[in-house]
Coordinates of N, CA and C in Angstrom, one line a residue:
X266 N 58.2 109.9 74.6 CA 57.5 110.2 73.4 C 56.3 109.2 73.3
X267 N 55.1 109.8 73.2 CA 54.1 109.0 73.2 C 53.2 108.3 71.9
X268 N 53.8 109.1 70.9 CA 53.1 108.9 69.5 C 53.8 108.1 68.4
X269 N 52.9 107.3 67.6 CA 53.8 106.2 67.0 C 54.0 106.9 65.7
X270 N 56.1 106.7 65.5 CA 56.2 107.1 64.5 C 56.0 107.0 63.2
X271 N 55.1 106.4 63.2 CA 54.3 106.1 61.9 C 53.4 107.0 61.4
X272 N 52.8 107.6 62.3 CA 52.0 108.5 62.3 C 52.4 110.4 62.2
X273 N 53.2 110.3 62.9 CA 53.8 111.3 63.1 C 55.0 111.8 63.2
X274 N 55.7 113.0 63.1 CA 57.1 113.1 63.0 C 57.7 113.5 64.6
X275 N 57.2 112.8 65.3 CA 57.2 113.0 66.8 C 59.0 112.6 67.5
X276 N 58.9 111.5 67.0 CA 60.4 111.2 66.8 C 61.5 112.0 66.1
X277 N 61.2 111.6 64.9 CA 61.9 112.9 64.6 C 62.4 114.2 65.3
X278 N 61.3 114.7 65.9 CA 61.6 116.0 66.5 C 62.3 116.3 67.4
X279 N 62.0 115.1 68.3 CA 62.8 114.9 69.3 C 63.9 114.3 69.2
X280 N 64.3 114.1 68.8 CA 66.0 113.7 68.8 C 66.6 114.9 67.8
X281 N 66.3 115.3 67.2 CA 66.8 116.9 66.3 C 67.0 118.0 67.8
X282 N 65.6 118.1 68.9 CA 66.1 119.4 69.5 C 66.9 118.3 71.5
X283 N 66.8 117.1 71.7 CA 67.5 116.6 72.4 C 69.1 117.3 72.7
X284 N 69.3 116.9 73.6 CA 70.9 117.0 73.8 C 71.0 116.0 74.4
X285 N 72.8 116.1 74.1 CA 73.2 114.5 74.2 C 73.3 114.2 75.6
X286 N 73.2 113.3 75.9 CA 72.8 112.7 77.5 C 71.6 112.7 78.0
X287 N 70.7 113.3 77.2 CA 69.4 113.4 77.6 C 68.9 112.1 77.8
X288 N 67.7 111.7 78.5 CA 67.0 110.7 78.3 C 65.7 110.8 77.2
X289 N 65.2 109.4 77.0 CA 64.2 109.7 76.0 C 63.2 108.4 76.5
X290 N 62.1 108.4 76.3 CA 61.2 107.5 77.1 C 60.3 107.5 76.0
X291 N 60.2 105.8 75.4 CA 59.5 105.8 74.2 C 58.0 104.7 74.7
X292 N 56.7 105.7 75.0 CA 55.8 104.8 75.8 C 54.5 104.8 75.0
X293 N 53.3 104.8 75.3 CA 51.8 104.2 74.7 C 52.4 104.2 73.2
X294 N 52.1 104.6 72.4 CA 51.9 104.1 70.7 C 53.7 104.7 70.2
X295 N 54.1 105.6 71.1 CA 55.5 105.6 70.9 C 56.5 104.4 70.6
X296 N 56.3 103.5 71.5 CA 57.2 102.1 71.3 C 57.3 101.5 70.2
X297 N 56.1 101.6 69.1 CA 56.8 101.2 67.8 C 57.9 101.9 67.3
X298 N 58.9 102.7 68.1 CA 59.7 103.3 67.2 C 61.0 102.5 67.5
X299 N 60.5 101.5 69.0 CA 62.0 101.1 69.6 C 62.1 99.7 69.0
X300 N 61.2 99.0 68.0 CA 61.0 97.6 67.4 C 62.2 97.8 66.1
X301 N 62.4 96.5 66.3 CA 63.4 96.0 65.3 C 62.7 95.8 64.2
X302 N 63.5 95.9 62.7 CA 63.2 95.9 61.8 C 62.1 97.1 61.2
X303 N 61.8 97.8 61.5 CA 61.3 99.1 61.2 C 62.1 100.2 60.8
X304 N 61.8 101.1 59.5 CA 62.7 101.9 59.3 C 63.2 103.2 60.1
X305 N 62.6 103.0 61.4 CA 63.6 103.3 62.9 C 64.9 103.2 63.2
X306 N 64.8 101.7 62.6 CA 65.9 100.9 63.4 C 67.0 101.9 63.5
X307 N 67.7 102.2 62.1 CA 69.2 103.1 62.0 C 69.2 104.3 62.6
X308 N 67.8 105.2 62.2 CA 68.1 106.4 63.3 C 68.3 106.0 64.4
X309 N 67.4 105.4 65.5 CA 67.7 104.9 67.0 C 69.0 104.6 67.2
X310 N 69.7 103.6 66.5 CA 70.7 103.1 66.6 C 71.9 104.2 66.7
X311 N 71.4 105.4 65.7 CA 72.8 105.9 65.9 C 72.5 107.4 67.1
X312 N 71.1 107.4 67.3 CA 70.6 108.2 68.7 C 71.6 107.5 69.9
X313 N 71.3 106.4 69.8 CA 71.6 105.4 71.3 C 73.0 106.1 71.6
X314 N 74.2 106.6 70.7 CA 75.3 107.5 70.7 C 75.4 108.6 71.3
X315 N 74.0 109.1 71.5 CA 74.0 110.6 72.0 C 73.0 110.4 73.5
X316 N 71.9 109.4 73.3 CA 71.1 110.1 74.2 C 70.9 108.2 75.0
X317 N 69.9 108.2 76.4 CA 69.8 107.1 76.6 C 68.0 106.7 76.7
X318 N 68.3 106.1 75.8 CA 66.7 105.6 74.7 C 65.9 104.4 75.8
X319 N 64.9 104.7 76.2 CA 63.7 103.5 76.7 C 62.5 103.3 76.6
X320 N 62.5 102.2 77.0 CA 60.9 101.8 76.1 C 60.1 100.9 77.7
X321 N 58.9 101.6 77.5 CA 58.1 101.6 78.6 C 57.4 100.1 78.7
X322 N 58.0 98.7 79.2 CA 57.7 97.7 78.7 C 56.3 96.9 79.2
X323 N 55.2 97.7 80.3 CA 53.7 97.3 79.9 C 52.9 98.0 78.9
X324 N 53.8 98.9 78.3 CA 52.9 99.4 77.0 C 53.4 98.9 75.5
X325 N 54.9 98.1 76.0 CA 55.2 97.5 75.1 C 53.9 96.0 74.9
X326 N 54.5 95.2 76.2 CA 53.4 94.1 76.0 C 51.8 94.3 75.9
X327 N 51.2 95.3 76.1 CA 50.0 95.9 76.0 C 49.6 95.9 74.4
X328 N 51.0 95.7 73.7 CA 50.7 96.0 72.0 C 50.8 94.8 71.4
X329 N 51.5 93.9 72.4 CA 50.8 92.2 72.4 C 53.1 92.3 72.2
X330 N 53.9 93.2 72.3 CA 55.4 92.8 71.4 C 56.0 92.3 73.0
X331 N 57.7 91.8 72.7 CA 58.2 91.4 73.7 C 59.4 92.2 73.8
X332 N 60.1 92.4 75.0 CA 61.3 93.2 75.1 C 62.4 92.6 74.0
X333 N 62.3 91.2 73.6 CA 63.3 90.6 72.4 C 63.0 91.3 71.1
X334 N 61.7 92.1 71.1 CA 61.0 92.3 69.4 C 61.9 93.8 69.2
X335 N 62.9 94.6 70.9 CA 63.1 95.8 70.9 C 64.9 96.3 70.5
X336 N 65.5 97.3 69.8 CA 66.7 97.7 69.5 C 67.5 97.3 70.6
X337 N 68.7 96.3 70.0 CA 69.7 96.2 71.1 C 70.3 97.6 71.5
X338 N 70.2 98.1 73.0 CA 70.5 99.3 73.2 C 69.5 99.9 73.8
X339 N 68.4 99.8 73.7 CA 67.1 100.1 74.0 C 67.5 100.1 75.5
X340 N 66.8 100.6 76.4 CA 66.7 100.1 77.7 C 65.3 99.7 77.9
X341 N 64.5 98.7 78.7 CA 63.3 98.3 79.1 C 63.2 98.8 80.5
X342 N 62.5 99.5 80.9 CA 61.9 99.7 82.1 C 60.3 99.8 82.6
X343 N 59.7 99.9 83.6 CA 58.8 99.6 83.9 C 58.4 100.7 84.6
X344 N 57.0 100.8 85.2 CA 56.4 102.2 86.0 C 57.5 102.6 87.1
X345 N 57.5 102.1 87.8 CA 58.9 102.6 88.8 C 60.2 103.1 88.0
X346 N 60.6 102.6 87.0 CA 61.8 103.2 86.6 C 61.5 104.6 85.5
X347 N 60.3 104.5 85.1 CA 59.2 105.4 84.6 C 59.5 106.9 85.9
X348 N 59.2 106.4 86.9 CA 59.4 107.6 87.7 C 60.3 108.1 88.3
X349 N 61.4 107.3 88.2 CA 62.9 107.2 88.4 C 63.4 108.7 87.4
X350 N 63.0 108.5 85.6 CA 63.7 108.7 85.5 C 62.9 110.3 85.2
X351 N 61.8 110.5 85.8 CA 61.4 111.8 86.1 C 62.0 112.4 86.9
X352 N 62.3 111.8 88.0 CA 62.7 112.1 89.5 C 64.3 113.0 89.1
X353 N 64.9 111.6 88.1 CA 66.9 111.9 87.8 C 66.5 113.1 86.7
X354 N 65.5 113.3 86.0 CA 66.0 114.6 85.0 C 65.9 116.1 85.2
X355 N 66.1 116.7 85.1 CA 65.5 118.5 85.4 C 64.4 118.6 84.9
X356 N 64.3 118.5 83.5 CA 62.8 119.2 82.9 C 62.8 117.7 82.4
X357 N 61.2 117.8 82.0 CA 60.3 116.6 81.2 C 59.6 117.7 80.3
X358 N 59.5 116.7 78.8 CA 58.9 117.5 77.6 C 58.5 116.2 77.3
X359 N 57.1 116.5 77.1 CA 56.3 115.6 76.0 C 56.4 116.4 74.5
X360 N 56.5 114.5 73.8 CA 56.6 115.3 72.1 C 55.2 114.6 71.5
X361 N 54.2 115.6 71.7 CA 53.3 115.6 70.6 C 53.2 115.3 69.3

């Protein structure tokens, strides 16, 4: 998910049509959703139960934040694991 939830109900949507086990990849202006202390936090937290939640960490530090600023549970990965987890899923959906 590329869009910051602030802006948009992008998040939201995605985790409503997700299924559990799914992966979810929270990258460019998306990653404000995986910051602590935002009223994120509790949804994610209780997503992390269903799905496996990450945050794309040069677009995190690109926003100037640190992998410490992100939901324990979060996973941090980088462009390689970025394509990894293309590689491990069947389909890829971007949420607009």
């Amino acid at each position: 998910m590329n869009k910051s939830p602030f802006d948009r109900n992008s998040l939201e949507n995605c985790l409503r049509f997700a299924q559990k086990g799914h992966s979810i990849l929270l990258f460019e202006d998306g990653i404000y959703g995986a910051l602590t202390g935002t009223r994120f936090e509790t949804l994610l937290k209780g997503a992390l139960k269903s799905y496996n939640i990450y945050v794309l960490v040069p677009d995190l530090q690109a926003r100037g934040m640190r992998t410490e600023n992100i939901i324990d549970g979060i996973k941090s990965t980088d462009y390689a694991g970025f394509v990894d987890l293309v590689a491990e899923n069947k389909t890829v959906q971007a949420w607009l």
